[in-house]
Amino acid sequence: MQIRSIELIEIHLPLVHFFETSFGRTYERRIILVRVEDTDGAEGWGEITCGESPGYSDEWTDSAWVTAEKILAPMVVGKEVDSAADIWNLMKWARGHRMAKSGIETACWDLEAKKLGVPLWRHLGGVNQVIECGVSIGIQDSIAQLLEKIRVEVEAGYKRIKIKISPTWDYDVIKAVRAEFGDILLMGDANSAYTLADIDKLKSLDEFDLMMLEQPLPHDDIIDHAKLQREIKTPICLDEPIKSPDDARKAIELKSGKIINLKNGRVGGHTQSKMIEQICRENGIPVWCGGMLESGIGRAHNIAISTFAGYTMPGDVSASQRYWHEDIIEPAVEVSSDGTITAPEGPGIGFEIKRDRIKQAAKRTAVIR
Ligand code: OSB
Ligand code: MG
């Protein structure tokens, strides 16, 4: 495979409903799409999943743009490789910037699968065509509003409800959710809003039998999480600090948590996701696919990796209509009434790209050849 050109397209998409986490509120996504073309004229699509500000990770839209354009794309364009599995190595010299790398890397996997005429999920080694879906629900203006949102998702059939929590939106909120919905599969995601000084508060959440508590402590920590896990009953799920297969290995060794939320962007693409999934599977650590409020393209890649054997818990992979009035792929991602998505049979990501919709939403483009 030889990539002839890489096109970056920044699109702006307003969210159907704002999304609030412990680090801030988002109304509109600024998403960088990646279109790769090889010397035979075949194409593939990927998405750089960073946020609009460095609140979740150090990468954000403008930093990812310049890094992809000036550093990463030139490392890939014109190089002959055996397969998409080697694209990561072309960019390895550059440290960090895994979301920017993932946008390029996953686009090359889509291209390769399309050329072979096979669905990406099969090409990657996925085994479960039907994947289980949960939802991630942001911090709301009131508990009543949150309960209403949860009701909609439970009735739609989603198998697991995740709510965002923070020191001002935790105990009473979870208590109200349990009182209203009984023993649904429920979890909280703190996005690093606590420290070990909050241990009593975090211990008090044990009474709610949460399926897991996602990333309570700082974004780069796996030491204090191990201390906390020894003190609380609720399984800790790690998100932010697991960026590489080595990070996963070390966190497992330290017993920093019992579950890993695996995101393509955070770890640098499909090749890295596969390696982490394997390490976790061999060590009995369940993984599930996290989300970054992706457009249909990133979402389609998330569906593909969710089919791996180690993804044994419902992911944050949900229907397009929860995020967008009109997605950029066709058909939009839909979730069946039993809370599942069936990975598509078409080649590559298996969805059509709505080029007109992308053109409408585009704010800037760059082509590296
Ligand atoms: O921590 O999982 C997270 C969204 C943006 C940044 C971080 C996270 C999230 C989500 C949303 O929880 C998941 C989704 O619905 O895409
Ligand atoms: Mg998270």
mmCIF file of C-alpha atoms and ligand atoms in Angstrom:
data_model
loop_
_atom_site.group_PDB
_atom_site.id
_atom_site.type_symbol
_atom_site.label_atom_id
_atom_site.label_comp_id
_atom_site.label_asym_id
_atom_site.label_seq_id
_atom_site.Cartn_x
_atom_site.Cartn_y
_atom_site.Cartn_z
ATOM 1 C CA MET A 1 0.000 0.000 0.000
ATOM 2 C CA GLN A 2 1.196 3.489 -0.800
ATOM 3 C CA ILE A 3 -0.786 6.528 0.355
ATOM 4 C CA ARG A 4 -0.658 9.233 -2.307
ATOM 5 C CA SER A 5 -2.542 11.975 -0.481
ATOM 6 C CA ILE A 6 -4.104 12.784 2.859
ATOM 7 C CA GLU A 7 -6.904 15.302 3.029
ATOM 8 C CA LEU A 8 -7.910 16.941 6.305
ATOM 9 C CA ILE A 9 -11.379 18.459 6.561
ATOM 10 C CA GLU A 10 -12.558 20.335 9.638
ATOM 11 C CA ILE A 11 -16.324 20.217 10.008
ATOM 12 C CA HIS A 12 -18.535 21.901 12.579
ATOM 13 C CA LEU A 13 -21.529 19.936 13.809
ATOM 14 C CA PRO A 14 -23.933 21.274 16.464
ATOM 15 C CA LEU A 15 -24.973 18.652 19.031
ATOM 16 C CA VAL A 16 -28.686 17.870 19.388
ATOM 17 C CA HIS A 17 -28.229 18.409 23.135
ATOM 18 C CA PHE A 18 -25.257 19.949 24.944
ATOM 19 C CA PHE A 19 -22.875 17.476 26.585
ATOM 20 C CA GLU A 20 -21.473 18.360 30.007
ATOM 21 C CA THR A 21 -18.665 16.574 31.819
ATOM 22 C CA SER A 22 -16.708 17.523 34.927
ATOM 23 C CA PHE A 23 -14.345 19.499 32.651
ATOM 24 C CA GLY A 24 -16.897 21.528 30.710
ATOM 25 C CA ARG A 25 -19.875 21.798 28.382
ATOM 26 C CA THR A 26 -19.882 21.266 24.598
ATOM 27 C CA TYR A 27 -22.585 22.600 22.260
ATOM 28 C CA GLU A 28 -20.880 22.159 18.923
ATOM 29 C CA ARG A 29 -18.198 19.727 17.808
ATOM 30 C CA ARG A 30 -15.218 20.768 15.715
ATOM 31 C CA ILE A 31 -14.224 17.483 14.103
ATOM 32 C CA ILE A 32 -11.303 16.771 11.793
ATOM 33 C CA LEU A 33 -12.058 14.150 9.157
ATOM 34 C CA VAL A 34 -9.242 12.381 7.347
ATOM 35 C CA ARG A 35 -9.545 11.124 3.781
ATOM 36 C CA VAL A 36 -6.656 9.031 2.499
ATOM 37 C CA GLU A 37 -6.135 8.028 -1.117
ATOM 38 C CA ASP A 38 -3.628 5.473 -2.369
ATOM 39 C CA THR A 39 -1.700 5.297 -5.640
ATOM 40 C CA ASP A 40 -4.484 3.139 -7.160
ATOM 41 C CA GLY A 41 -7.084 5.828 -6.409
ATOM 42 C CA ALA A 42 -8.767 3.878 -3.581
ATOM 43 C CA GLU A 43 -9.923 5.931 -0.567
ATOM 44 C CA GLY A 44 -10.511 5.529 3.142
ATOM 45 C CA TRP A 45 -11.977 7.724 5.883
ATOM 46 C CA GLY A 46 -11.044 8.341 9.493
ATOM 47 C CA GLU A 47 -11.813 10.833 12.244
ATOM 48 C CA ILE A 48 -9.591 12.661 14.711
ATOM 49 C CA THR A 49 -11.612 12.395 17.900
ATOM 50 C CA CYS A 50 -10.067 15.074 20.106
ATOM 51 C CA GLY A 51 -12.206 17.728 21.776
ATOM 52 C CA GLU A 52 -12.393 21.454 21.110
ATOM 53 C CA SER A 53 -10.218 22.193 24.131
ATOM 54 C CA PRO A 54 -7.517 20.277 26.024
ATOM 55 C CA GLY A 55 -9.965 19.322 28.797
ATOM 56 C CA TYR A 56 -10.110 15.571 28.254
ATOM 57 C CA SER A 57 -6.615 15.113 26.846
ATOM 58 C CA ASP A 58 -3.807 17.406 25.765
ATOM 59 C CA GLU A 59 -4.842 17.115 22.106
ATOM 60 C CA TRP A 60 -7.488 19.486 20.810
ATOM 61 C CA THR A 61 -8.784 20.488 17.389
ATOM 62 C CA ASP A 62 -6.222 23.146 16.466
ATOM 63 C CA SER A 63 -3.219 21.252 17.866
ATOM 64 C CA ALA A 64 -4.300 18.055 16.134
ATOM 65 C CA TRP A 65 -4.787 19.914 12.854
ATOM 66 C CA VAL A 66 -1.294 21.373 12.751
ATOM 67 C CA THR A 67 0.283 18.121 13.974
ATOM 68 C CA ALA A 68 -1.528 16.023 11.394
ATOM 69 C CA GLU A 69 -0.789 18.488 8.601
ATOM 70 C CA LYS A 70 2.838 19.385 9.339
ATOM 71 C CA ILE A 71 4.205 16.287 11.065
ATOM 72 C CA LEU A 72 2.173 13.093 10.713
ATOM 73 C CA ALA A 73 0.730 13.169 7.196
ATOM 74 C CA PRO A 74 4.174 13.856 5.652
ATOM 75 C CA MET A 75 5.487 10.766 7.495
ATOM 76 C CA VAL A 76 2.917 8.572 5.741
ATOM 77 C CA VAL A 77 2.467 10.030 2.263
ATOM 78 C CA GLY A 78 4.557 8.329 -0.424
ATOM 79 C CA LYS A 79 5.813 5.488 1.819
ATOM 80 C CA GLU A 80 5.388 1.896 0.662
ATOM 81 C CA VAL A 81 4.034 -0.417 3.385
ATOM 82 C CA ASP A 82 2.777 -4.010 3.330
ATOM 83 C CA SER A 83 -0.472 -3.220 5.075
ATOM 84 C CA ALA A 84 -2.448 -0.778 7.224
ATOM 85 C CA ALA A 85 -0.981 -2.534 10.266
ATOM 86 C CA ASP A 86 2.342 -0.826 9.427
ATOM 87 C CA ILE A 87 1.002 2.748 9.295
ATOM 88 C CA TRP A 88 1.461 3.197 13.054
ATOM 89 C CA ASN A 89 5.177 2.489 12.711
ATOM 90 C CA LEU A 90 5.589 5.229 10.085
ATOM 91 C CA MET A 91 4.403 7.784 12.669
ATOM 92 C CA LYS A 92 6.021 6.200 15.713
ATOM 93 C CA TRP A 93 8.936 8.640 15.844
ATOM 94 C CA ALA A 94 6.522 11.408 16.835
ATOM 95 C CA ARG A 95 5.662 11.148 20.506
ATOM 96 C CA GLY A 96 2.082 11.462 21.731
ATOM 97 C CA HIS A 97 -0.591 12.951 19.449
ATOM 98 C CA ARG A 98 -2.370 9.619 19.389
ATOM 99 C CA MET A 99 -5.749 11.020 18.359
ATOM 100 C CA ALA A 100 -4.209 12.712 15.334
ATOM 101 C CA LYS A 101 -2.372 9.468 14.491
ATOM 102 C CA SER A 102 -5.560 7.464 14.941
ATOM 103 C CA GLY A 103 -7.442 9.589 12.399
ATOM 104 C CA ILE A 104 -4.842 8.758 9.760
ATOM 105 C CA GLU A 105 -4.293 5.146 10.807
ATOM 106 C CA THR A 106 -7.963 4.185 10.921
ATOM 107 C CA ALA A 107 -8.536 5.814 7.506
ATOM 108 C CA CYS A 108 -5.834 3.532 6.068
ATOM 109 C CA TRP A 109 -7.554 0.477 7.584
ATOM 110 C CA ASP A 110 -10.832 1.542 5.945
ATOM 111 C CA LEU A 111 -9.034 1.931 2.632
ATOM 112 C CA GLU A 112 -7.402 -1.492 2.906
ATOM 113 C CA ALA A 113 -10.654 -3.251 3.809
ATOM 114 C CA LYS A 114 -12.458 -1.487 0.947
ATOM 115 C CA LYS A 115 -9.787 -2.613 -1.513
ATOM 116 C CA LEU A 116 -10.112 -6.197 -0.304
ATOM 117 C CA GLY A 117 -13.913 -5.896 -0.520
ATOM 118 C CA VAL A 118 -14.396 -7.009 3.092
ATOM 119 C CA PRO A 119 -16.068 -5.368 6.099
ATOM 120 C CA LEU A 120 -13.527 -3.578 8.274
ATOM 121 C CA TRP A 121 -14.655 -5.382 11.432
ATOM 122 C CA ARG A 122 -13.904 -8.770 9.839
ATOM 123 C CA HIS A 123 -10.646 -7.522 8.382
ATOM 124 C CA LEU A 124 -9.538 -6.401 11.850
ATOM 125 C CA GLY A 125 -10.336 -9.814 13.323
ATOM 126 C CA GLY A 126 -13.678 -9.013 14.939
ATOM 127 C CA VAL A 127 -15.878 -11.949 15.922
ATOM 128 C CA ASN A 128 -19.141 -10.592 17.351
ATOM 129 C CA GLN A 129 -21.184 -8.996 14.582
ATOM 130 C CA VAL A 130 -23.848 -7.903 17.063
ATOM 131 C CA ILE A 131 -22.552 -5.466 19.669
ATOM 132 C CA GLU A 132 -24.174 -4.298 22.900
ATOM 133 C CA CYS A 133 -24.810 -0.600 23.367
ATOM 134 C CA GLY A 134 -24.969 1.751 26.316
ATOM 135 C CA VAL A 135 -25.308 5.521 26.530
ATOM 136 C CA SER A 136 -23.288 8.250 28.199
ATOM 137 C CA ILE A 137 -25.457 11.007 29.646
ATOM 138 C CA GLY A 138 -23.901 14.326 30.584
ATOM 139 C CA ILE A 139 -24.447 16.468 33.669
ATOM 140 C CA GLN A 140 -27.849 18.169 33.387
ATOM 141 C CA ASP A 141 -29.313 21.373 34.802
ATOM 142 C CA SER A 142 -31.524 19.407 37.199
ATOM 143 C CA ILE A 143 -32.034 15.872 38.506
ATOM 144 C CA ALA A 144 -35.537 15.869 37.002
ATOM 145 C CA GLN A 145 -34.015 16.540 33.590
ATOM 146 C CA LEU A 146 -31.521 13.712 34.055
ATOM 147 C CA LEU A 147 -34.247 11.248 35.057
ATOM 148 C CA GLU A 148 -36.212 12.215 31.963
ATOM 149 C CA LYS A 149 -33.185 11.593 29.740
ATOM 150 C CA ILE A 150 -32.498 8.244 31.348
ATOM 151 C CA ARG A 151 -36.133 7.236 30.851
ATOM 152 C CA VAL A 152 -35.879 7.899 27.115
ATOM 153 C CA GLU A 153 -32.732 5.762 26.802
ATOM 154 C CA VAL A 154 -33.988 2.898 28.964
ATOM 155 C CA GLU A 155 -37.185 2.799 26.898
ATOM 156 C CA ALA A 156 -35.133 2.826 23.694
ATOM 157 C CA GLY A 157 -33.539 -0.423 24.917
ATOM 158 C CA TYR A 158 -29.991 0.648 25.797
ATOM 159 C CA LYS A 159 -28.367 -1.977 27.974
ATOM 160 C CA ARG A 160 -26.338 0.238 30.284
ATOM 161 C CA ILE A 161 -26.650 3.813 31.491
ATOM 162 C CA LYS A 162 -23.545 5.870 32.222
ATOM 163 C CA ILE A 163 -23.949 9.222 33.894
ATOM 164 C CA LYS A 164 -21.283 11.843 34.224
ATOM 165 C CA ILE A 165 -20.524 12.717 37.826
ATOM 166 C CA SER A 166 -18.551 15.410 39.674
ATOM 167 C CA PRO A 167 -18.158 16.438 43.331
ATOM 168 C CA THR A 168 -21.304 18.576 42.956
ATOM 169 C CA TRP A 169 -23.258 15.982 40.970
ATOM 170 C CA ASP A 170 -22.776 12.578 42.537
ATOM 171 C CA TYR A 171 -24.295 10.965 45.663
ATOM 172 C CA ASP A 172 -27.762 12.548 45.611
ATOM 173 C CA VAL A 173 -28.005 12.212 41.864
ATOM 174 C CA ILE A 174 -27.130 8.502 41.816
ATOM 175 C CA LYS A 175 -29.498 7.939 44.736
ATOM 176 C CA ALA A 176 -32.335 9.542 42.779
ATOM 177 C CA VAL A 177 -31.533 7.437 39.700
ATOM 178 C CA ARG A 178 -31.532 4.204 41.730
ATOM 179 C CA ALA A 179 -34.812 5.186 43.403
ATOM 180 C CA GLU A 180 -36.445 5.834 40.028
ATOM 181 C CA PHE A 181 -35.019 3.005 37.903
ATOM 182 C CA GLY A 182 -34.130 0.235 40.346
ATOM 183 C CA ASP A 183 -31.413 -2.180 39.334
ATOM 184 C CA ILE A 184 -30.582 -1.051 35.789
ATOM 185 C CA LEU A 185 -26.913 -1.432 34.783
ATOM 186 C CA LEU A 186 -25.648 1.940 35.982
ATOM 187 C CA MET A 187 -22.195 3.506 36.136
ATOM 188 C CA GLY A 188 -20.612 6.894 36.807
ATOM 189 C CA ASP A 189 -17.798 8.636 34.921
ATOM 190 C CA ALA A 190 -15.967 11.379 36.840
ATOM 191 C CA ASN A 191 -13.425 12.376 34.175
ATOM 192 C CA SER A 192 -10.788 12.848 36.870
ATOM 193 C CA ALA A 193 -12.825 15.170 39.104
ATOM 194 C CA TYR A 194 -11.670 13.684 42.442
ATOM 195 C CA THR A 195 -8.473 13.064 44.395
ATOM 196 C CA LEU A 196 -7.605 10.574 47.123
ATOM 197 C CA ALA A 197 -8.724 13.238 49.610
ATOM 198 C CA ASP A 198 -12.278 12.421 48.470
ATOM 199 C CA ILE A 199 -11.981 8.790 49.492
ATOM 200 C CA ASP A 200 -14.900 8.890 51.957
ATOM 201 C CA LYS A 201 -17.231 10.315 49.338
ATOM 202 C CA LEU A 202 -16.099 7.712 46.798
ATOM 203 C CA LYS A 203 -16.526 4.921 49.365
ATOM 204 C CA SER A 204 -20.077 6.110 50.032
ATOM 205 C CA LEU A 205 -20.968 5.383 46.395
ATOM 206 C CA ASP A 206 -20.426 1.664 47.052
ATOM 207 C CA GLU A 207 -23.982 1.443 48.400
ATOM 208 C CA PHE A 208 -25.377 1.979 44.873
ATOM 209 C CA ASP A 209 -23.897 -1.189 43.318
ATOM 210 C CA LEU A 210 -22.566 0.682 40.329
ATOM 211 C CA MET A 211 -21.368 -1.535 37.512
ATOM 212 C CA MET A 212 -18.174 0.528 37.622
ATOM 213 C CA LEU A 213 -16.770 3.935 38.517
ATOM 214 C CA GLU A 214 -14.915 5.401 35.537
ATOM 215 C CA GLN A 215 -11.797 7.533 36.009
ATOM 216 C CA PRO A 216 -12.406 9.077 39.432
ATOM 217 C CA LEU A 217 -8.791 10.294 39.896
ATOM 218 C CA PRO A 218 -6.368 12.442 37.862
ATOM 219 C CA HIS A 219 -6.069 11.881 34.134
ATOM 220 C CA ASP A 220 -2.473 10.633 34.216
ATOM 221 C CA ASP A 221 -2.692 8.506 37.356
ATOM 222 C CA ILE A 222 -2.519 4.738 37.818
ATOM 223 C CA ILE A 223 -0.943 4.699 41.303
ATOM 224 C CA ASP A 224 -3.633 6.421 43.375
ATOM 225 C CA HIS A 225 -6.290 4.483 41.476
ATOM 226 C CA ALA A 226 -4.693 1.282 42.799
ATOM 227 C CA LYS A 227 -4.886 2.685 46.341
ATOM 228 C CA LEU A 228 -8.501 3.681 45.835
ATOM 229 C CA GLN A 229 -9.433 0.307 44.330
ATOM 230 C CA ARG A 230 -8.167 -1.389 47.495
ATOM 231 C CA GLU A 231 -10.573 0.768 49.531
ATOM 232 C CA ILE A 232 -13.771 0.576 47.494
ATOM 233 C CA LYS A 233 -15.963 -2.301 46.374
ATOM 234 C CA THR A 234 -17.093 -0.712 43.103
ATOM 235 C CA PRO A 235 -14.856 -1.772 40.199
ATOM 236 C CA ILE A 236 -12.769 1.094 38.846
ATOM 237 C CA CYS A 237 -12.707 1.542 35.077
ATOM 238 C CA LEU A 238 -9.732 3.414 33.613
ATOM 239 C CA ASP A 239 -10.117 5.769 30.668
ATOM 240 C CA GLU A 240 -7.752 8.786 30.358
ATOM 241 C CA PRO A 241 -4.418 7.276 31.541
ATOM 242 C CA ILE A 242 -4.423 4.202 29.270
ATOM 243 C CA LYS A 243 -2.787 5.423 26.065
ATOM 244 C CA SER A 244 -0.645 2.465 25.059
ATOM 245 C CA PRO A 245 -0.329 -1.297 25.431
ATOM 246 C CA ASP A 246 2.392 -0.648 28.031
ATOM 247 C CA ASP A 247 0.063 1.609 30.020
ATOM 248 C CA ALA A 248 -2.514 -1.195 30.043
ATOM 249 C CA ARG A 249 0.067 -3.764 31.137
ATOM 250 C CA LYS A 250 1.281 -1.556 33.982
ATOM 251 C CA ALA A 251 -2.214 -0.678 35.195
ATOM 252 C CA ILE A 252 -3.147 -4.354 35.240
ATOM 253 C CA GLU A 253 0.039 -5.214 37.126
ATOM 254 C CA LEU A 254 -0.602 -2.471 39.704
ATOM 255 C CA LYS A 255 -4.306 -3.424 39.970
ATOM 256 C CA SER A 256 -5.255 0.202 39.275
ATOM 257 C CA GLY A 257 -8.689 -0.876 38.097
ATOM 258 C CA LYS A 258 -10.692 -3.888 36.982
ATOM 259 C CA ILE A 259 -12.046 -2.678 33.617
ATOM 260 C CA ILE A 260 -10.707 -0.564 30.741
ATOM 261 C CA ASN A 261 -12.628 1.841 28.534
ATOM 262 C CA LEU A 262 -10.819 1.473 25.205
ATOM 263 C CA LYS A 263 -10.926 4.381 22.756
ATOM 264 C CA ASN A 264 -9.332 4.220 19.337
ATOM 265 C CA GLY A 265 -8.393 7.886 19.417
ATOM 266 C CA ARG A 266 -6.839 7.874 22.869
ATOM 267 C CA VAL A 267 -4.586 4.897 22.045
ATOM 268 C CA GLY A 268 -3.669 5.802 18.452
ATOM 269 C CA GLY A 269 -5.841 3.653 16.223
ATOM 270 C CA HIS A 270 -6.914 0.103 15.437
ATOM 271 C CA THR A 271 -3.502 -1.546 15.710
ATOM 272 C CA GLN A 272 -2.996 -0.205 19.232
ATOM 273 C CA SER A 273 -6.592 -1.002 20.239
ATOM 274 C CA LYS A 274 -6.096 -4.592 19.103
ATOM 275 C CA MET A 275 -2.910 -4.939 21.144
ATOM 276 C CA ILE A 276 -4.559 -3.552 24.275
ATOM 277 C CA GLU A 277 -7.642 -5.714 23.783
ATOM 278 C CA GLN A 278 -5.388 -8.768 23.613
ATOM 279 C CA ILE A 279 -3.440 -7.855 26.769
ATOM 280 C CA CYS A 280 -6.700 -7.303 28.637
ATOM 281 C CA ARG A 281 -8.260 -10.517 27.358
ATOM 282 C CA GLU A 282 -5.218 -12.543 28.418
ATOM 283 C CA ASN A 283 -5.435 -11.000 31.885
ATOM 284 C CA GLY A 284 -9.189 -11.324 32.376
ATOM 285 C CA ILE A 285 -9.792 -7.565 32.229
ATOM 286 C CA PRO A 286 -13.027 -6.723 30.379
ATOM 287 C CA VAL A 287 -12.879 -3.844 27.915
ATOM 288 C CA TRP A 288 -15.614 -1.803 26.248
ATOM 289 C CA CYS A 289 -15.590 0.814 23.541
ATOM 290 C CA GLY A 290 -15.671 4.419 24.734
ATOM 291 C CA GLY A 291 -16.924 7.367 22.727
ATOM 292 C CA MET A 292 -15.769 10.907 21.994
ATOM 293 C CA LEU A 293 -19.024 12.326 20.591
ATOM 294 C CA GLU A 294 -17.926 11.090 17.173
ATOM 295 C CA SER A 295 -19.515 11.820 13.840
ATOM 296 C CA GLY A 296 -20.656 8.803 11.846
ATOM 297 C CA ILE A 297 -17.149 8.093 10.588
ATOM 298 C CA GLY A 298 -15.546 7.732 14.015
ATOM 299 C CA ARG A 299 -18.682 5.926 15.174
ATOM 300 C CA ALA A 300 -18.372 3.387 12.337
ATOM 301 C CA HIS A 301 -14.769 2.686 13.382
ATOM 302 C CA ASN A 302 -15.986 2.250 16.972
ATOM 303 C CA ILE A 303 -18.539 -0.319 15.815
ATOM 304 C CA ALA A 304 -15.768 -2.232 14.031
ATOM 305 C CA ILE A 305 -13.513 -2.545 17.095
ATOM 306 C CA SER A 306 -16.432 -3.361 19.380
ATOM 307 C CA THR A 307 -16.695 -6.713 17.588
ATOM 308 C CA PHE A 308 -13.398 -7.976 19.093
ATOM 309 C CA ALA A 309 -13.704 -10.878 21.530
ATOM 310 C CA GLY A 310 -12.469 -8.899 24.539
ATOM 311 C CA TYR A 311 -15.203 -6.230 24.310
ATOM 312 C CA THR A 312 -17.496 -7.986 26.755
ATOM 313 C CA MET A 313 -19.411 -5.017 28.191
ATOM 314 C CA PRO A 314 -21.813 -2.567 26.499
ATOM 315 C CA GLY A 315 -19.934 0.410 25.019
ATOM 316 C CA ASP A 316 -20.640 4.126 24.609
ATOM 317 C CA VAL A 317 -21.535 3.409 20.993
ATOM 318 C CA SER A 318 -25.041 4.699 20.397
ATOM 319 C CA ALA A 319 -27.345 5.966 17.653
ATOM 320 C CA SER A 320 -26.410 8.928 15.434
ATOM 321 C CA GLN A 321 -29.684 10.676 16.249
ATOM 322 C CA ARG A 322 -28.649 11.104 19.892
ATOM 323 C CA TYR A 323 -25.937 13.481 18.659
ATOM 324 C CA TRP A 324 -26.791 14.835 15.208
ATOM 325 C CA HIS A 325 -29.821 16.119 13.359
ATOM 326 C CA GLU A 326 -28.185 14.762 10.223
ATOM 327 C CA ASP A 327 -25.101 12.535 10.319
ATOM 328 C CA ILE A 328 -22.366 12.532 7.663
ATOM 329 C CA ILE A 329 -22.801 8.841 6.837
ATOM 330 C CA GLU A 330 -25.620 6.862 5.286
ATOM 331 C CA PRO A 331 -27.477 5.097 6.729
ATOM 332 C CA ALA A 332 -27.183 6.793 10.106
ATOM 333 C CA VAL A 333 -26.130 4.477 12.963
ATOM 334 C CA GLU A 334 -29.240 2.914 14.438
ATOM 335 C CA VAL A 335 -29.681 0.860 17.570
ATOM 336 C CA SER A 336 -32.295 -1.884 17.673
ATOM 337 C CA SER A 337 -34.942 -2.066 20.393
ATOM 338 C CA ASP A 338 -32.841 -4.678 22.208
ATOM 339 C CA GLY A 339 -29.950 -2.214 22.530
ATOM 340 C CA THR A 340 -27.644 -3.680 19.907
ATOM 341 C CA ILE A 341 -25.974 -2.633 16.667
ATOM 342 C CA THR A 342 -25.226 -5.143 13.933
ATOM 343 C CA ALA A 343 -21.902 -4.380 12.275
ATOM 344 C CA PRO A 344 -22.520 -3.809 8.542
ATOM 345 C CA GLU A 345 -21.574 -6.239 5.757
ATOM 346 C CA GLY A 346 -20.403 -3.623 3.250
ATOM 347 C CA PRO A 347 -16.695 -3.162 2.500
ATOM 348 C CA GLY A 348 -14.597 -0.992 4.821
ATOM 349 C CA ILE A 349 -16.528 0.897 7.495
ATOM 350 C CA GLY A 350 -19.670 -0.208 5.652
ATOM 351 C CA PHE A 351 -21.428 3.156 5.535
ATOM 352 C CA GLU A 352 -21.666 5.626 2.637
ATOM 353 C CA ILE A 353 -20.011 8.996 3.079
ATOM 354 C CA LYS A 354 -22.410 11.937 2.608
ATOM 355 C CA ARG A 355 -20.022 14.170 0.689
ATOM 356 C CA ASP A 356 -22.499 17.019 0.251
ATOM 357 C CA ARG A 357 -23.210 17.116 3.957
ATOM 358 C CA ILE A 358 -19.468 17.203 4.679
ATOM 359 C CA LYS A 359 -18.980 20.015 2.152
ATOM 360 C CA GLN A 360 -21.778 22.008 3.810
ATOM 361 C CA ALA A 361 -20.240 21.595 7.272
ATOM 362 C CA ALA A 362 -16.596 22.118 6.200
ATOM 363 C CA LYS A 363 -14.695 25.091 7.630
ATOM 364 C CA ARG A 364 -11.209 24.367 6.273
ATOM 365 C CA THR A 365 -9.357 21.736 4.297
ATOM 366 C CA ALA A 366 -5.739 20.840 3.647
ATOM 367 C CA VAL A 367 -4.267 18.280 1.256
ATOM 368 C CA ILE A 368 -0.874 16.714 1.877
ATOM 369 C CA ARG A 369 0.622 14.872 -1.140
HETATM 370 O O1 OSB B 1 -14.910 10.297 29.288
HETATM 371 O O2 OSB B 1 -15.864 8.874 28.060
HETATM 372 C C1 OSB B 1 -15.559 10.042 28.280
HETATM 373 C C2 OSB B 1 -17.162 12.364 25.700
HETATM 374 C C3 OSB B 1 -16.132 13.266 25.497
HETATM 375 C C4 OSB B 1 -14.973 13.125 26.207
HETATM 376 C C5 OSB B 1 -14.825 12.090 27.121
HETATM 377 C C6 OSB B 1 -15.834 11.165 27.323
HETATM 378 C C7 OSB B 1 -17.036 11.341 26.632
HETATM 379 C C8 OSB B 1 -18.201 10.486 26.803
HETATM 380 C C9 OSB B 1 -19.190 10.475 25.674
HETATM 381 O O3 OSB B 1 -18.463 9.894 27.823
HETATM 382 C C10 OSB B 1 -19.322 9.169 25.009
HETATM 383 C C11 OSB B 1 -20.122 9.322 23.744
HETATM 384 O O4 OSB B 1 -21.340 9.254 23.840
HETATM 385 O O5 OSB B 1 -19.539 9.509 22.669
HETATM 386 MG MG MG B 2 -14.541 8.524 30.355
#
